[in-house]
Short mmCIF file of C-alpha atoms and ligand atoms in Angstrom, two decimals:
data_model
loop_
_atom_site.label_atom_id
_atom_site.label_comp_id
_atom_site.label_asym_id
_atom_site.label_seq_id
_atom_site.Cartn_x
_atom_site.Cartn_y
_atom_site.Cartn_z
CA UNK A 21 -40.59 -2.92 -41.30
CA UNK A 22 -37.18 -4.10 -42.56
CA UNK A 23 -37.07 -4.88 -46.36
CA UNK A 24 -37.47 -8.24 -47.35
CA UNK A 25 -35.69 -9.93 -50.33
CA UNK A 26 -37.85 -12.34 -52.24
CA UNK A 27 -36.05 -14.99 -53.94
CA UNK A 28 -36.34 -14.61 -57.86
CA UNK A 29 -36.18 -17.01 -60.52
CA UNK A 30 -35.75 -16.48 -64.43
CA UNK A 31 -37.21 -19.37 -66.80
CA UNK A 32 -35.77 -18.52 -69.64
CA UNK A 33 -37.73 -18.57 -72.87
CA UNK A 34 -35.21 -18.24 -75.34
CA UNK A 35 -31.38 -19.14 -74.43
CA UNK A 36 -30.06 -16.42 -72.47
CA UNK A 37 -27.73 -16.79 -70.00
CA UNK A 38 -26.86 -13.01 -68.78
CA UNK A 39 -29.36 -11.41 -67.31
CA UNK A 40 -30.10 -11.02 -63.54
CA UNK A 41 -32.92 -9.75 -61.94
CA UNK A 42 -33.02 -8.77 -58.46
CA UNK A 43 -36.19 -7.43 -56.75
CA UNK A 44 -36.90 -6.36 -53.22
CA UNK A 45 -40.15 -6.02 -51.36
CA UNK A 46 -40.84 -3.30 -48.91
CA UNK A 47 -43.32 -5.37 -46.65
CA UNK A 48 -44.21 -9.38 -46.28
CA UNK A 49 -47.50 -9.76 -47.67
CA UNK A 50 -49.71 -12.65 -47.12
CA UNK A 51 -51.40 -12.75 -50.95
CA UNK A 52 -49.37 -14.19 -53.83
CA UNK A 53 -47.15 -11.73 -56.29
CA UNK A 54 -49.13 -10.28 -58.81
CA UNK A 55 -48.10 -8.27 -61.38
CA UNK A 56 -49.97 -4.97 -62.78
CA UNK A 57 -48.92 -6.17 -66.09
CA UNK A 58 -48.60 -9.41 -67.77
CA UNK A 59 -45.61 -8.35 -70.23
CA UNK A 60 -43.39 -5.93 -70.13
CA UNK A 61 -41.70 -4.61 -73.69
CA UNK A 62 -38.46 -3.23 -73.76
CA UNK A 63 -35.89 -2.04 -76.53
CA UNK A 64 -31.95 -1.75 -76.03
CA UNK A 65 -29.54 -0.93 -77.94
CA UNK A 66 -26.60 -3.60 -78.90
CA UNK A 67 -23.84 -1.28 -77.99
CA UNK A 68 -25.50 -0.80 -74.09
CA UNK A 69 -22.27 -1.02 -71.75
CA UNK A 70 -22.39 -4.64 -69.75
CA UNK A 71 -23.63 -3.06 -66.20
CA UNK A 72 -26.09 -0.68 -67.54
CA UNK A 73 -28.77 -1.67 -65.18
CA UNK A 74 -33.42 -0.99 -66.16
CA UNK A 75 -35.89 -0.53 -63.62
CA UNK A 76 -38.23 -2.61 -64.86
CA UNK A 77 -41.80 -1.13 -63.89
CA UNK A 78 -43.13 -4.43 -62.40
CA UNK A 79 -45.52 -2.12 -60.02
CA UNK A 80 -45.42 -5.51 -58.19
CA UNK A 81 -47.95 -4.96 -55.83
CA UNK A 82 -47.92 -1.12 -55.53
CA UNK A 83 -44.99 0.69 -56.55
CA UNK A 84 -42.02 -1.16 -56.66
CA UNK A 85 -39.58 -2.04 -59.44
CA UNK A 86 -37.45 -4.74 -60.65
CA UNK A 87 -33.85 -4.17 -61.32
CA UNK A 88 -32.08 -5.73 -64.28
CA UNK A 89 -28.40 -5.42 -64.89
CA UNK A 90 -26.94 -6.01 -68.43
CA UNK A 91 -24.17 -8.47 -68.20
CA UNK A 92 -22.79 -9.62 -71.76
CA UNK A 93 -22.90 -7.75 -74.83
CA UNK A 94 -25.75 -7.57 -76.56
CA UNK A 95 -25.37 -8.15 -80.75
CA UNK A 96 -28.49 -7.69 -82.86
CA UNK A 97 -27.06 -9.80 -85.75
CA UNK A 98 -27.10 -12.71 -83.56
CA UNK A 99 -29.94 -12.76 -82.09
CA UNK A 100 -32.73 -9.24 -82.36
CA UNK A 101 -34.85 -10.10 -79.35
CA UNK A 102 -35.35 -12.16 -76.41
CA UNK A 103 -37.81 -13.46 -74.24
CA UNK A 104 -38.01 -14.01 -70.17
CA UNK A 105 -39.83 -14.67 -67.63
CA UNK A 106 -39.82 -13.00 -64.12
CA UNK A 107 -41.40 -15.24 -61.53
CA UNK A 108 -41.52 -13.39 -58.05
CA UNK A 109 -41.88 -16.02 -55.28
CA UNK A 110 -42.54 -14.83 -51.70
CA UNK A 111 -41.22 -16.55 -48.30
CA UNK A 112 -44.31 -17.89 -47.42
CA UNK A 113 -44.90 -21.63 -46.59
CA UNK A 114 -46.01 -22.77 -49.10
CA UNK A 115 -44.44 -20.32 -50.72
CA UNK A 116 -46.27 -18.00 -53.62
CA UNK A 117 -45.29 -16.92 -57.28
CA UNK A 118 -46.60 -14.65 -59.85
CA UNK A 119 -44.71 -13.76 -62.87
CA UNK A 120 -44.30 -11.47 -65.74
CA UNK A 121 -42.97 -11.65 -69.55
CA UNK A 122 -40.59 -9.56 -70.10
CA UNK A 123 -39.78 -8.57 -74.12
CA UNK A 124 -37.10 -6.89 -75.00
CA UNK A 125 -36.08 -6.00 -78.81
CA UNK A 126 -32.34 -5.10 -79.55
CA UNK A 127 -31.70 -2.12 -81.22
CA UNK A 128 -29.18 -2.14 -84.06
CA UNK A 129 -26.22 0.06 -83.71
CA UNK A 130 -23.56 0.32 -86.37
CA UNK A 131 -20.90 -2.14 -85.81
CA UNK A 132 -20.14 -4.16 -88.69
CA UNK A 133 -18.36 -2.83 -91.70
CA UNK A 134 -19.15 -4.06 -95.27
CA UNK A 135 -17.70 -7.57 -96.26
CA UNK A 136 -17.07 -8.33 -100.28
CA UNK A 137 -17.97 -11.61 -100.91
CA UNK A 138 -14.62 -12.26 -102.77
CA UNK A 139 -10.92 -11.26 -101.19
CA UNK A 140 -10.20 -11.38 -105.16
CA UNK A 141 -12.27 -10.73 -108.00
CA UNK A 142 -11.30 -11.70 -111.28
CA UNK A 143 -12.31 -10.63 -114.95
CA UNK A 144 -11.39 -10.97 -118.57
CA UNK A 145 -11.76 -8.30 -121.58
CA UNK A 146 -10.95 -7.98 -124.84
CA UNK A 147 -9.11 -5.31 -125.61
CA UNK A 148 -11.13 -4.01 -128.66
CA UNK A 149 -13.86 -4.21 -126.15
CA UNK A 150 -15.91 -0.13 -126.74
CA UNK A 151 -16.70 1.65 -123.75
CA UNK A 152 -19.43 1.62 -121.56
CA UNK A 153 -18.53 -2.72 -121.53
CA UNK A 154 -20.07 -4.31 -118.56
CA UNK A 155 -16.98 -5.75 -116.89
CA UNK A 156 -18.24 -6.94 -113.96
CA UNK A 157 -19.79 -6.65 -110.72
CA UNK A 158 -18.41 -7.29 -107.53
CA UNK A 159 -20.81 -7.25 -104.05
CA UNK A 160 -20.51 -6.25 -100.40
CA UNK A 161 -22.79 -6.81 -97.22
CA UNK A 162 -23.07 -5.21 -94.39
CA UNK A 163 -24.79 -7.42 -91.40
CA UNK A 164 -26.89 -4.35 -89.93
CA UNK A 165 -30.14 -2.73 -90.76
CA UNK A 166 -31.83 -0.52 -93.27
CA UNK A 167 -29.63 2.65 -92.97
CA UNK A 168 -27.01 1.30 -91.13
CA UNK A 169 -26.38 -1.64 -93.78
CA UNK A 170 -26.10 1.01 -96.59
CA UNK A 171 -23.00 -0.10 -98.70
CA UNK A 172 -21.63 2.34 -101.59
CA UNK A 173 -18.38 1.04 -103.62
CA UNK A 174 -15.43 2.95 -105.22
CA UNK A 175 -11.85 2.11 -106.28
CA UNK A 176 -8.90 3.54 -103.81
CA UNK A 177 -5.49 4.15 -104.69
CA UNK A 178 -5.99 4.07 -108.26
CA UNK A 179 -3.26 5.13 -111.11
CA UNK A 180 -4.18 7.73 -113.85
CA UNK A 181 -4.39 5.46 -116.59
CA UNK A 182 -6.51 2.88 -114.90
CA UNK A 183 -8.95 5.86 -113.82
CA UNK A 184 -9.59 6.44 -117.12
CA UNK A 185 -10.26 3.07 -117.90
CA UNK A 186 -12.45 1.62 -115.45
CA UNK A 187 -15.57 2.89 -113.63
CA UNK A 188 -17.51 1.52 -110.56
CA UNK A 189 -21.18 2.61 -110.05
CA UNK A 190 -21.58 3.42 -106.23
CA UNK A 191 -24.59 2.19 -106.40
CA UNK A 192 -24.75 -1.56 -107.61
CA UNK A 193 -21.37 -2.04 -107.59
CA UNK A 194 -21.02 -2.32 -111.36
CA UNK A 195 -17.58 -1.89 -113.18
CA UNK A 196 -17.50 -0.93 -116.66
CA UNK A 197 -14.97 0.44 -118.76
CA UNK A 198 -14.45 3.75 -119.99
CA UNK A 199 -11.67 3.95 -122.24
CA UNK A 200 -9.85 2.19 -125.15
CA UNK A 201 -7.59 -0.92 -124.11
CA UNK A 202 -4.48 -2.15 -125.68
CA UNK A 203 -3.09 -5.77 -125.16
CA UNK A 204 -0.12 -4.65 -126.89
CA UNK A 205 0.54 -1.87 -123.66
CA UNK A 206 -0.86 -3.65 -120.55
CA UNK A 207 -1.98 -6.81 -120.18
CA UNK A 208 -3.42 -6.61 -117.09
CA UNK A 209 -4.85 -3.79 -114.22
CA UNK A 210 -5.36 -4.57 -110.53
CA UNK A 211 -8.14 -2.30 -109.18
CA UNK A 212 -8.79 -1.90 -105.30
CA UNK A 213 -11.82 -1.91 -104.08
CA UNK A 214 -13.56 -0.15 -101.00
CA UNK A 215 -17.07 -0.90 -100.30
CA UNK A 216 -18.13 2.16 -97.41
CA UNK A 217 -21.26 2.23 -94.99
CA UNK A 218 -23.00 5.65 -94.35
CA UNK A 219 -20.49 5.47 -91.20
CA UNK A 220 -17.41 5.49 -92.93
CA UNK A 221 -16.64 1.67 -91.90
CA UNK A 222 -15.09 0.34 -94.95
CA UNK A 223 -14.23 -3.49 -96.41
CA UNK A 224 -12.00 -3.82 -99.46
CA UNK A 225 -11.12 -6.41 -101.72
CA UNK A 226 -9.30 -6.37 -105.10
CA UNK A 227 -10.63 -7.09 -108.85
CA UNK A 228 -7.82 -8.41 -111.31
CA UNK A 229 -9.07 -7.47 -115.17
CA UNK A 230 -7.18 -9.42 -117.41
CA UNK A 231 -6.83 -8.16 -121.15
CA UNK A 232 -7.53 -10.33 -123.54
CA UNK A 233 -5.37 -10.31 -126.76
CA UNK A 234 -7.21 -9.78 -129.96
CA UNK A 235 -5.67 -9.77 -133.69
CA UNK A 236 -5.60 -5.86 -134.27
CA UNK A 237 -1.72 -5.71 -135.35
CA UNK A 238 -0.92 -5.80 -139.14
CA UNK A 239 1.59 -8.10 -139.71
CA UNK A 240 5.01 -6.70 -141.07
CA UNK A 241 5.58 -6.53 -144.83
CA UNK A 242 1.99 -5.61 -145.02
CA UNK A 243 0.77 -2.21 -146.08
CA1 CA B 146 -23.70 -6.48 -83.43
CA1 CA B 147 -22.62 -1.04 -91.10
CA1 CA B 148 -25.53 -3.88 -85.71
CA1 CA B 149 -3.59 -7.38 -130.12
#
Protein backbone atom coordinates (compact mmCIF):
# COMPACT_ATOMS: atom_id res chain seq x y z
CA UNK A 1 0.00 0.00 0.00
CA UNK A 2 1.35 3.38 -1.15
CA UNK A 3 1.54 6.06 1.66
CA UNK A 4 -1.12 8.35 1.91
CA UNK A 5 -0.81 12.06 2.94
CA UNK A 6 -3.60 13.29 5.12
CA UNK A 7 -4.27 16.85 4.89
CA UNK A 8 -3.38 18.68 8.27
CA UNK A 9 -4.65 21.68 9.78
CA UNK A 10 -3.22 23.84 12.79
CA UNK A 11 -5.88 26.02 14.85
CA UNK A 12 -3.81 27.98 16.51
CA UNK A 13 -4.39 28.69 20.17
CA UNK A 14 -2.15 31.37 20.83
CA UNK A 15 -0.76 33.60 17.77
CA UNK A 16 1.77 31.66 16.07
CA UNK A 17 2.39 31.84 12.72
CA UNK A 18 5.62 29.45 12.10
CA UNK A 19 5.10 26.22 12.67
CA UNK A 20 4.23 23.43 10.16
CA UNK A 21 3.23 20.14 10.72
CA UNK A 22 3.26 17.54 8.22
CA UNK A 23 2.09 13.95 8.91
CA UNK A 24 1.82 10.91 6.72
CA UNK A 25 -0.21 7.77 7.11
CA UNK A 26 1.02 4.39 6.15
CA UNK A 27 -2.50 2.87 5.25
CA UNK A 28 -6.23 4.48 4.54
CA UNK A 29 -8.22 3.58 7.40
CA UNK A 30 -11.89 3.68 7.54
CA UNK A 31 -12.23 4.93 11.53
CA UNK A 32 -11.58 8.58 12.38
CA UNK A 33 -7.87 9.83 13.66
CA UNK A 34 -7.42 9.26 17.11
CA UNK A 35 -4.74 10.14 19.05
CA UNK A 36 -3.01 7.92 21.95
CA UNK A 37 -2.68 11.11 23.74
CA UNK A 38 -4.69 14.14 24.18
CA UNK A 39 -1.61 16.65 24.73
CA UNK A 40 1.58 16.47 23.96
CA UNK A 41 4.30 18.70 26.17
CA UNK A 42 7.32 19.82 24.74
CA UNK A 43 10.32 22.19 25.79
CA UNK A 44 12.79 24.03 23.26
CA UNK A 45 15.23 26.03 23.63
CA UNK A 46 15.09 29.84 22.17
CA UNK A 47 18.36 29.57 20.43
CA UNK A 48 16.98 26.11 18.34
CA UNK A 49 18.28 26.80 14.62
CA UNK A 50 15.00 27.71 12.28
CA UNK A 51 14.81 24.05 10.48
CA UNK A 52 15.46 21.99 13.45
CA UNK A 53 12.63 19.67 12.83
CA UNK A 54 10.59 17.13 16.35
CA UNK A 55 8.99 13.99 15.79
CA UNK A 56 6.22 14.54 17.62
CA UNK A 57 5.06 11.06 19.16
CA UNK A 58 1.40 11.36 17.96
CA UNK A 59 1.33 7.28 17.90
CA UNK A 60 -1.62 8.28 15.62
CA UNK A 61 -3.15 5.15 15.27
CA UNK A 62 -0.19 2.76 15.86
CA UNK A 63 3.15 3.98 15.46
CA UNK A 64 3.50 6.85 13.48
CA UNK A 65 4.80 10.36 14.16
CA UNK A 66 4.20 13.86 13.33
CA UNK A 67 6.92 15.99 12.00
CA UNK A 68 7.32 19.62 13.04
CA UNK A 69 9.87 21.92 11.55
CA UNK A 70 10.96 25.11 13.44
CA UNK A 71 10.65 28.03 11.17
CA UNK A 72 11.26 31.52 12.99
CA UNK A 73 13.26 32.10 15.93
CA UNK A 74 12.04 31.33 18.94
CA UNK A 75 12.62 34.26 21.95
CA UNK A 76 11.54 33.37 25.48
CA UNK A 77 11.30 37.07 26.52
CA UNK A 78 8.58 37.51 24.13
CA UNK A 79 6.57 35.06 24.53
CA UNK A 80 7.71 31.53 27.09
CA UNK A 81 5.19 29.09 25.66
CA UNK A 82 2.72 28.35 23.12
CA UNK A 83 -0.18 26.44 22.46
CA UNK A 84 -1.52 24.34 19.19
CA UNK A 85 -3.61 22.23 18.02
CA UNK A 86 -2.98 19.27 15.58
CA UNK A 87 -6.17 18.19 13.87
CA UNK A 88 -5.47 15.07 11.57
CA UNK A 89 -8.28 14.82 8.97
CA UNK A 90 -8.44 11.71 6.73
CA UNK A 91 -9.65 11.56 2.90
CA UNK A 92 -12.71 10.05 3.61
CA UNK A 93 -16.14 11.42 2.43
CA UNK A 94 -17.20 12.86 4.80
CA UNK A 95 -14.04 13.26 5.78
CA UNK A 96 -12.76 12.49 9.63
CA UNK A 97 -10.62 14.50 12.27
CA UNK A 98 -9.13 13.87 15.56
CA UNK A 99 -6.73 16.16 17.12
CA UNK A 100 -4.14 16.68 19.71
CA UNK A 101 -2.75 19.73 21.98
CA UNK A 102 0.41 20.20 21.57
CA UNK A 103 2.44 22.38 24.55
CA UNK A 104 5.52 23.45 24.15
CA UNK A 105 7.55 25.68 26.83
CA UNK A 106 10.63 27.74 25.55
CA UNK A 107 13.65 27.32 27.20
CA UNK A 108 15.69 30.41 28.06
CA UNK A 109 19.10 30.65 26.63
CA UNK A 110 21.40 33.55 27.35
CA UNK A 111 20.95 36.22 24.87
CA UNK A 112 20.39 39.47 26.30
CA UNK A 113 23.07 41.43 28.02
CA UNK A 114 22.33 43.71 31.04
CA UNK A 115 20.65 47.17 30.24
CA UNK A 116 21.20 50.26 32.93
CA UNK A 117 18.24 52.01 33.19
CA UNK A 118 20.08 55.39 32.68
CA UNK A 119 22.76 56.06 29.58
CA UNK A 120 23.87 58.80 32.34
CA UNK A 121 23.69 58.83 35.91
CA UNK A 122 24.15 61.82 37.77
CA UNK A 123 25.10 62.68 41.51
CA UNK A 124 26.08 65.47 43.82
CA UNK A 125 28.53 65.41 47.04
CA UNK A 126 29.89 67.54 49.27
CA UNK A 127 33.22 67.48 49.46
CA UNK A 128 33.62 67.28 53.32
CA UNK A 129 31.36 64.38 52.79
CA UNK A 130 33.44 61.14 55.31
CA UNK A 131 33.78 57.95 53.75
CA UNK A 132 31.70 55.14 53.51
CA UNK A 133 28.84 58.18 52.01
CA UNK A 134 26.11 56.53 50.13
CA UNK A 135 26.50 58.22 46.76
CA UNK A 136 24.26 56.53 44.84
CA UNK A 137 22.93 53.62 43.18
CA UNK A 138 22.64 52.98 39.71
CA UNK A 139 20.56 49.59 38.27
CA UNK A 140 20.81 47.11 35.41
CA UNK A 141 18.40 44.32 34.00
CA UNK A 142 18.93 41.61 32.24
CA UNK A 143 15.60 40.21 30.32
CA UNK A 144 16.46 36.36 31.00
CA UNK A 145 15.96 34.01 33.83
CA UNK A 146 17.17 33.15 37.27
CA UNK A 147 20.89 32.41 36.52
CA UNK A 148 21.04 33.68 33.29
CA UNK A 149 19.63 37.26 34.41
CA UNK A 150 22.41 37.47 37.09
CA UNK A 151 23.80 41.11 36.81
CA UNK A 152 27.08 42.12 38.90
CA UNK A 153 28.39 45.92 38.44
CA UNK A 154 31.94 47.43 38.51
CA UNK A 155 33.63 50.60 37.18
CA UNK A 156 36.01 50.07 33.89
CA UNK A 157 38.69 52.20 32.82
CA UNK A 158 39.02 53.98 35.94
CA UNK A 159 42.03 56.57 36.94
CA UNK A 160 44.04 56.06 40.24
CA UNK A 161 42.68 58.82 42.03
CA UNK A 162 39.07 58.14 41.28
CA UNK A 163 39.74 54.37 42.45
CA UNK A 164 40.45 55.53 45.57
CA UNK A 165 37.57 57.55 45.81
CA UNK A 166 34.66 55.73 44.74
CA UNK A 167 33.45 52.15 45.30
CA UNK A 168 30.63 50.08 43.61
CA UNK A 169 29.20 47.02 45.49
CA UNK A 170 28.85 44.15 42.83
CA UNK A 171 26.13 43.22 44.37
CA UNK A 172 23.35 46.00 44.59
CA UNK A 173 24.98 48.23 42.58
CA UNK A 174 25.70 50.74 45.34
CA UNK A 175 28.44 53.51 44.99
CA UNK A 176 29.91 54.98 47.94
CA UNK A 177 32.89 56.84 48.52
CA UNK A 178 36.02 55.90 49.96
CA UNK A 179 38.26 58.68 50.26
CA UNK A 180 38.54 62.42 51.19
CA UNK A 181 37.26 64.95 48.41
CA UNK A 182 38.45 68.37 47.66
CA UNK A 183 36.35 70.99 45.66
CA UNK A 184 39.33 73.05 45.64
CA UNK A 185 41.26 69.98 43.32
CA UNK A 186 38.44 68.44 41.20
CA UNK A 187 35.23 69.43 40.82
CA UNK A 188 33.93 66.71 39.19
CA UNK A 189 34.72 62.61 38.32
CA UNK A 190 33.10 60.68 35.48
CA UNK A 191 32.95 56.97 36.45
CA UNK A 192 32.13 54.16 33.80
CA UNK A 193 30.08 51.72 34.50
CA UNK A 194 29.82 47.93 33.40
CA UNK A 195 27.01 45.93 34.61
CA UNK A 196 28.20 41.89 33.57
CA UNK A 197 25.93 38.66 33.39
CA UNK A 198 27.44 35.29 34.61
CA UNK A 199 28.18 35.07 30.66
CA UNK A 200 30.37 37.83 30.33
CA UNK A 201 27.64 39.92 28.23
CA UNK A 202 28.12 43.32 29.51
CA UNK A 203 25.92 46.89 29.34
CA UNK A 204 27.59 50.11 30.47
CA UNK A 205 26.52 53.41 31.21
CA UNK A 206 28.29 56.36 32.91
CA UNK A 207 27.67 58.14 36.50
CA UNK A 208 28.79 61.93 36.61
CA UNK A 209 29.53 62.84 40.60
CA UNK A 210 29.57 66.35 40.91
CA UNK A 211 31.48 67.94 43.99
CA UNK A 212 29.83 70.16 45.81
CA UNK A 213 31.76 73.23 47.19
CA UNK A 214 31.70 73.66 50.89
CA UNK A 215 33.35 76.67 53.03
CA UNK A 216 36.56 74.75 54.33
CA UNK A 217 39.19 77.53 53.07
CA UNK A 218 40.33 80.20 55.64
CA UNK A 219 40.14 83.33 54.18
CA UNK A 220 43.53 85.26 53.69
CA UNK A 221 44.73 87.62 56.42
CA UNK A 222 43.35 85.11 58.78
CA UNK A 223 45.48 83.01 61.05
CA1 LIG B 1 15.44 35.77 23.55
CA1 LIG C 1 21.82 37.57 30.30
CA1 LIG D 1 16.83 34.49 26.97
CA1 LIG E 1 35.76 74.46 49.54
Amino acid sequence: MSPFLFGIEILLETPLEFFSITIEIQDINDHAPVFSKKEIILEIGESTPVGTIFLLDTSYNGSKYAEMVLQSVLDREKQSAHSLILTAIDGGDPPRSGTVKIVITVLDANDNAPIFTETMYKASVAENAVKGTLITKVSASDADEGYNGNVTYSFTHMGEDAAHLFQISAATGDVTLTGNLDYETVQQYELNLQAKDPWGLTGASKLVVDVVDVNDNSPKGRC
